[in-house]
Short mmCIF file of C-alpha atoms in Angstrom, two decimals:
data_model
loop_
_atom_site.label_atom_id
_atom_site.label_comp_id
_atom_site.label_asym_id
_atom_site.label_seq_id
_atom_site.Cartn_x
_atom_site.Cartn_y
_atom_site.Cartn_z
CA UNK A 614 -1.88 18.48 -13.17
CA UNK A 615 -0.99 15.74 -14.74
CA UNK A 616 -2.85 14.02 -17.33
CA UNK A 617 -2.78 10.88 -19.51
CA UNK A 618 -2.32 8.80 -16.36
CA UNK A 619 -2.01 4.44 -16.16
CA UNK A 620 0.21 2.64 -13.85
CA UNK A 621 3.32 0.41 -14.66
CA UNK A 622 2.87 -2.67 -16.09
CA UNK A 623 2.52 -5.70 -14.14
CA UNK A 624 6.00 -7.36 -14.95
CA UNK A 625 9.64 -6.04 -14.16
CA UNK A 626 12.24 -5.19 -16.93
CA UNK A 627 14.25 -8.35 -15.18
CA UNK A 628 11.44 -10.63 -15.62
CA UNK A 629 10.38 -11.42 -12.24
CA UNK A 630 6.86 -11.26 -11.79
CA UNK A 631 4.97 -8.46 -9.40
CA UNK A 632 3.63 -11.17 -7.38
CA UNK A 633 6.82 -12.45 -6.96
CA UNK A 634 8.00 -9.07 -5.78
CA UNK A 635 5.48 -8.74 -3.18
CA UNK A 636 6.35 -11.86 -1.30
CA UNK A 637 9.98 -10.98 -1.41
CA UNK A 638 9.84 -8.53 1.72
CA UNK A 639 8.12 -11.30 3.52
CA UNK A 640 10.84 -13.59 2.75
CA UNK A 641 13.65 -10.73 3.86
CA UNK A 642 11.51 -10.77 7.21
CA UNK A 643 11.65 -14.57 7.80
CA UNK A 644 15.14 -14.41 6.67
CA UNK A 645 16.13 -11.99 9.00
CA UNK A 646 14.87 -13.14 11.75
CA UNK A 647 16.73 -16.24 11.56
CA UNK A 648 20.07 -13.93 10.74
CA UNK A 649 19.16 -12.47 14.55
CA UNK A 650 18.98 -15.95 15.85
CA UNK A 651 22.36 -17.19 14.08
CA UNK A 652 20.57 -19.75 12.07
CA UNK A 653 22.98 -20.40 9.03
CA UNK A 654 20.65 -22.69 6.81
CA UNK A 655 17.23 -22.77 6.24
CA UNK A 656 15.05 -25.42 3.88
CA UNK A 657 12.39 -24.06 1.65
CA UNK A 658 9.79 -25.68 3.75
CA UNK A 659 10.63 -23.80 7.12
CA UNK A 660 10.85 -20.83 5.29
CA UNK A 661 7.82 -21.02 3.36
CA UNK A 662 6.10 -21.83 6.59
CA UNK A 663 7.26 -18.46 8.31
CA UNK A 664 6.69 -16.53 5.28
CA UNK A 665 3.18 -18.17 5.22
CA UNK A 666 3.22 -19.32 1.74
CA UNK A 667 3.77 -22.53 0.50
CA UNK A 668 7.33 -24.23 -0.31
CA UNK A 669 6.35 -24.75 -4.07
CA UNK A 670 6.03 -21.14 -4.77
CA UNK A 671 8.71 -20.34 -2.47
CA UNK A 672 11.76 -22.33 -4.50
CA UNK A 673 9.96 -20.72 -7.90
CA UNK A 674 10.13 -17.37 -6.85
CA UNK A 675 13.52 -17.94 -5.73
CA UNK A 676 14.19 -19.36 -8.99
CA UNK A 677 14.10 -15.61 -10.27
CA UNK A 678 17.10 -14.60 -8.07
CA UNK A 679 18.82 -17.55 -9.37
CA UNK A 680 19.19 -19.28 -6.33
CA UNK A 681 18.26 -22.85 -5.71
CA UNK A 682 19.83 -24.62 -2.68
CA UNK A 683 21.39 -27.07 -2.30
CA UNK A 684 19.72 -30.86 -1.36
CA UNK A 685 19.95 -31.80 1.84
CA UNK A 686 20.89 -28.38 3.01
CA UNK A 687 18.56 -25.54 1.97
CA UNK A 688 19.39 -21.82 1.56
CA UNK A 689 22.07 -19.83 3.46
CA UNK A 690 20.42 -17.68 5.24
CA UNK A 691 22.89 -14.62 5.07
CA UNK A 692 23.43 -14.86 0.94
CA UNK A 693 19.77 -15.00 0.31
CA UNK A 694 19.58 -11.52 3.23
CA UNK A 695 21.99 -10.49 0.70
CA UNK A 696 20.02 -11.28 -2.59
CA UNK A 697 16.64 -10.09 -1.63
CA UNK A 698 18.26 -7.12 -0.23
CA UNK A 699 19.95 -6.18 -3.27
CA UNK A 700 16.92 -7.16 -5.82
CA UNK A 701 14.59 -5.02 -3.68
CA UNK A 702 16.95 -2.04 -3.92
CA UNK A 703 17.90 -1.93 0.08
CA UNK A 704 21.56 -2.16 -0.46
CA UNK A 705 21.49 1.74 -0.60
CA UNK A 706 19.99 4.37 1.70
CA UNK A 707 16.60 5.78 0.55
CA UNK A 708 15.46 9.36 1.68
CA UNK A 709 11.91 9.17 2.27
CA UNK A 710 9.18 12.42 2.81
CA UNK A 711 6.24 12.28 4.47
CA UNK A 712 3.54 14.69 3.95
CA UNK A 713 0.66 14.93 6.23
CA UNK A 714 1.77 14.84 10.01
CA UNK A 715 -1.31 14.34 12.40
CA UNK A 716 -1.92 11.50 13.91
CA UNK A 717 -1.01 8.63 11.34
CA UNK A 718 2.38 10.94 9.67
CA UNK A 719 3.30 11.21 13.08
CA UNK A 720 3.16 7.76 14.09
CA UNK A 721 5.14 7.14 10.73
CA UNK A 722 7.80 9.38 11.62
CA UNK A 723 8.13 7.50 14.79
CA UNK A 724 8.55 4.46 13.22
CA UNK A 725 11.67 2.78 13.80
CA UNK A 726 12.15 -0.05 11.09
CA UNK A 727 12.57 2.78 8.32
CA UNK A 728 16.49 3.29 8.75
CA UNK A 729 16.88 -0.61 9.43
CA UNK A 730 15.34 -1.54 5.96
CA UNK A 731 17.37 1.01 4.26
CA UNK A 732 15.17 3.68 4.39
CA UNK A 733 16.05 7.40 5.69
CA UNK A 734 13.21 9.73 7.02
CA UNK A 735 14.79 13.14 4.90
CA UNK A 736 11.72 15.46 5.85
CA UNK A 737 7.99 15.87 7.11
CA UNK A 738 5.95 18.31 5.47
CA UNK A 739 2.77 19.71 6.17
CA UNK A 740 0.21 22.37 5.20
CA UNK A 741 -0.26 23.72 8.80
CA UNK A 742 1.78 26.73 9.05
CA UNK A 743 1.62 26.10 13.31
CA UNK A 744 2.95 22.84 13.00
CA UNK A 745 6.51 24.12 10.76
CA UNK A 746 9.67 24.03 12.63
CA UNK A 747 8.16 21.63 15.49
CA UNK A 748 10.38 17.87 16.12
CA UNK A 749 8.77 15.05 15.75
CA UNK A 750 10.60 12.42 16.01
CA UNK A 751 13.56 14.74 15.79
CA UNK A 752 12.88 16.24 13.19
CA UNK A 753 11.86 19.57 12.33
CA UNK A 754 8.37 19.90 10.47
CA UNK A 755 8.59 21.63 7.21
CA UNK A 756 5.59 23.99 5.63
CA UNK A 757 4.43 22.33 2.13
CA UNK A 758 5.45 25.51 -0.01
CA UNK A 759 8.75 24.21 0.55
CA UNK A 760 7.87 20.66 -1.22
CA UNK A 761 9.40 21.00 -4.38
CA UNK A 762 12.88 22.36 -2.84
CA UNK A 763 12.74 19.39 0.01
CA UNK A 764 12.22 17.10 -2.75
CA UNK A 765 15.13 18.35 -5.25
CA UNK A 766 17.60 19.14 -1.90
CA UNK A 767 17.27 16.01 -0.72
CA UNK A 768 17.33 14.25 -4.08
CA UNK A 769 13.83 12.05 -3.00
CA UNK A 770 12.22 9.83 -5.02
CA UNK A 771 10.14 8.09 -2.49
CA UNK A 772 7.14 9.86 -0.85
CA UNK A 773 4.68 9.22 1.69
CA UNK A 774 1.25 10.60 1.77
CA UNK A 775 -0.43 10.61 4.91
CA UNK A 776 -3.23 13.52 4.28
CA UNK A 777 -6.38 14.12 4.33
CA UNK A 778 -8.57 12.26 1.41
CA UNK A 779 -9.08 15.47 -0.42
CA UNK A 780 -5.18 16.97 -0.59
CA UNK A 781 -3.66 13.48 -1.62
CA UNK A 782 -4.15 14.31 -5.15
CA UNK A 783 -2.96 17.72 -5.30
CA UNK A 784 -0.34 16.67 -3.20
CA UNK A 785 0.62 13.56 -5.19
CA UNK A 786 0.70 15.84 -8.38
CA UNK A 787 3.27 18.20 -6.39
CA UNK A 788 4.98 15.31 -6.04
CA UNK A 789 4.98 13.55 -8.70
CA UNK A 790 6.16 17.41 -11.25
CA UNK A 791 8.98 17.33 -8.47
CA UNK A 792 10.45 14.07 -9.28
CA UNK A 793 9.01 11.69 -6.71
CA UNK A 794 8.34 8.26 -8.76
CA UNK A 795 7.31 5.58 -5.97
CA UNK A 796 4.37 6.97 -3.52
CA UNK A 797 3.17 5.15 -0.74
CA UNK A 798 -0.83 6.34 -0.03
CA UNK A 799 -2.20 5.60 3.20
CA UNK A 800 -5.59 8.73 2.05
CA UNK A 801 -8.48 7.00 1.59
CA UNK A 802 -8.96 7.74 -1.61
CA UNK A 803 -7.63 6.40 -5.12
CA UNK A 804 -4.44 8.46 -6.70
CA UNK A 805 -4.20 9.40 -10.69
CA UNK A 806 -0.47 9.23 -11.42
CA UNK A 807 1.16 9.43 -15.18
CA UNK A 808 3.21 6.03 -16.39
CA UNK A 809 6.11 5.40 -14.68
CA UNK A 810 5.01 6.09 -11.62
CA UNK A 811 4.42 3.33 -8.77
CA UNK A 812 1.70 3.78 -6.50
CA UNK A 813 1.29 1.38 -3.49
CA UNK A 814 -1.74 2.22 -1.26
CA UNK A 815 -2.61 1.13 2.47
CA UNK A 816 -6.11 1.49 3.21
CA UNK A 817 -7.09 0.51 6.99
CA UNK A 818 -10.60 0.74 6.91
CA UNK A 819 -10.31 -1.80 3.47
CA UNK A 820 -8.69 -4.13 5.50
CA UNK A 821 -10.87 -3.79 8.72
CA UNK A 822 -13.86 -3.86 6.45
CA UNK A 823 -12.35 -6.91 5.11
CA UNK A 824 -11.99 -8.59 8.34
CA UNK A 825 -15.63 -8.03 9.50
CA UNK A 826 -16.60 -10.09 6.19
CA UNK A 827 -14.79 -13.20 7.32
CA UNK A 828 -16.29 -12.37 11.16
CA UNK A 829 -19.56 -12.42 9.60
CA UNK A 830 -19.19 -15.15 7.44
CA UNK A 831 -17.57 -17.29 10.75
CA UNK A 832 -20.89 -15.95 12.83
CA UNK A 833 -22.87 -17.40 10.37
CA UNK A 834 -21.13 -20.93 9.58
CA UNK A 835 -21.20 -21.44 13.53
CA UNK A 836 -24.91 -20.52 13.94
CA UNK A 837 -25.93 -23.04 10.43
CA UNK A 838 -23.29 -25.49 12.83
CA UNK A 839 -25.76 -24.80 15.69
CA UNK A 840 -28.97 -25.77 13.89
CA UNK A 841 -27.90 -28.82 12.11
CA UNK A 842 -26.72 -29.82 15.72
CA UNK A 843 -29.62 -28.96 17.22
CA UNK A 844 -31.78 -31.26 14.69
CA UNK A 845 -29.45 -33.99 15.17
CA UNK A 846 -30.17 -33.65 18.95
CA UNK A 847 -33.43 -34.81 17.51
CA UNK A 848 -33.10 -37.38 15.06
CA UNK A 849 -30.54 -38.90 17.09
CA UNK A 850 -31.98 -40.38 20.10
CA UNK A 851 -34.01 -42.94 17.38
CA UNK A 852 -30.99 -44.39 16.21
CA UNK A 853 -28.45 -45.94 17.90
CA UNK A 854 -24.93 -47.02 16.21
CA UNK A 855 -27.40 -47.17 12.37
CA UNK A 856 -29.87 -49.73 13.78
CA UNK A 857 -33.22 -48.85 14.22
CA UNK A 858 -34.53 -48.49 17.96
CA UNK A 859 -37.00 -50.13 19.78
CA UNK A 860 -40.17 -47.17 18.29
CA UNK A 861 -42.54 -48.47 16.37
CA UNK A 862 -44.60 -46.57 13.56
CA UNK A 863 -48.35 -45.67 13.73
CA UNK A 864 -48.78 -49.82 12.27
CA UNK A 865 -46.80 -51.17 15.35
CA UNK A 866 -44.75 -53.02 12.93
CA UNK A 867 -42.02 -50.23 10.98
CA UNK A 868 -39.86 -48.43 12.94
CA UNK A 869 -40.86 -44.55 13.52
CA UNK A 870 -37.13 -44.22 12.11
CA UNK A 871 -35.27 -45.61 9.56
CA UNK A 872 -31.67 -46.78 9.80
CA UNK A 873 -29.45 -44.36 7.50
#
């Protein structure tokens, strides 16, 4: 078990910034996309608009890779595939496990953009002793008292961990004494892992519960819409274009409403 545990810093040893990093793969998305439509340039603006950020931050994080268009004609396309490819480490293959195949490991397994983003599916492991030596998606299922060997065999440094909340840790710490130094966690639950380790963790129900928030909050700005329309239905009729109407007030002299 390991002990002592923090996570990276914030900051790469090249100086570009982790938020910078995180927008890069949506860049390398945008970017390729165009590649499959034989677009050769691209202006920060378009591509800031597919990447859904704005062009500002766009040319500054791009600033990092040391490329900065040119005026009047944008970024090539293919060197800037090239770039972010090679800053985010996908100009080599990456052997990836995956431990945990029900439902979710399967459907990860299954996944086809793994090998096209330079990753390469090198074994799924699981604790269920009925579930070793069984394809999915081709490829044989391997017990978990096997994890360490997979791990050094296959010379993986990448791991997936699609169990159960409660074996993510122990698993992670298998991991983790075996080499792996990048885990991707989609367990609901939060992983302890010693410096130098990078954790990333995908959480569905965070981002469902998320979504509900901003359904709520939408319900409720459209029913407070509702009632101030519904007391304008009121006040309305007794003005007309700001002039006060023909109503007269309990004196018969002052309108019963006031011009605004």
């Amino acid at each position: 078990m390991a002990t002592g545990r923090t996570h990276r810093p914030a900051t790469r040893s090249r100086g570009i910034p982790e938020a910078t990093v995180a927008r890069l793969p949506l860049y390398l998305r945008a970017l390729t996309g165009l590649s499959e439509r034989s677009v050769p340039t691209v202006s920060s603006e378009e591509l800031a608009a597919a990447a859904g950020v704005n062009s500002a931050k766009l040319r500054k994080d791009f600033s990092y890779l040391g490329s900065y268009g040119t005026r009047g004609v944008g970024y090539d396309v293919e060197y800037l595939v090239y770039q972010i490819s090679r800053e985010l480490g996908l100009t080599q293959d990456w052997p990836v496990v995956i431990v945990g195949i029900g439902n979710l490991g399967a459907a990860l397994a299954n996944y086809g953009g793994f090998a096209s983003r330079g990753f390469r599916v090198a074994a799924l492991i699981d604790a269920d002793p009925a579930m070793a030596g069984k394809p999915v998606a081709g490829i044989p299922v391997q017990h978990s008292d096997d994890l360490e060997k997979i791990i050094t065999e296959n010379g993986v440094s990448i791991g997936v961990i699609a169990t159960p909340a409660g074996a993510a840790q122990p698993v992670c710490d298998r991991l983790v004494a075996a080499g792996v130094t990048s885990i991707l966690n989609f367990a609901p639950t939060v992983l302890s892992v010693p410096e130098g380790v990078d954790v990333r963790k995908v959480d569905l129900s965070i981002e469902l519960q998320i979504l509900a928030f901003h359904e709520q909050r939408k319900a409720g700005e459209d029913a407070a819409a509702a009632e101030v329309g519904g007391v304008s239905e009121v006040v309305a009729p007794a003005v007309r274009g700001g002039a006060a109407v023909d109503r007269k007030g309990p004196d018969g002299d002052m309108p019963a409403v006031m011009p605004a």
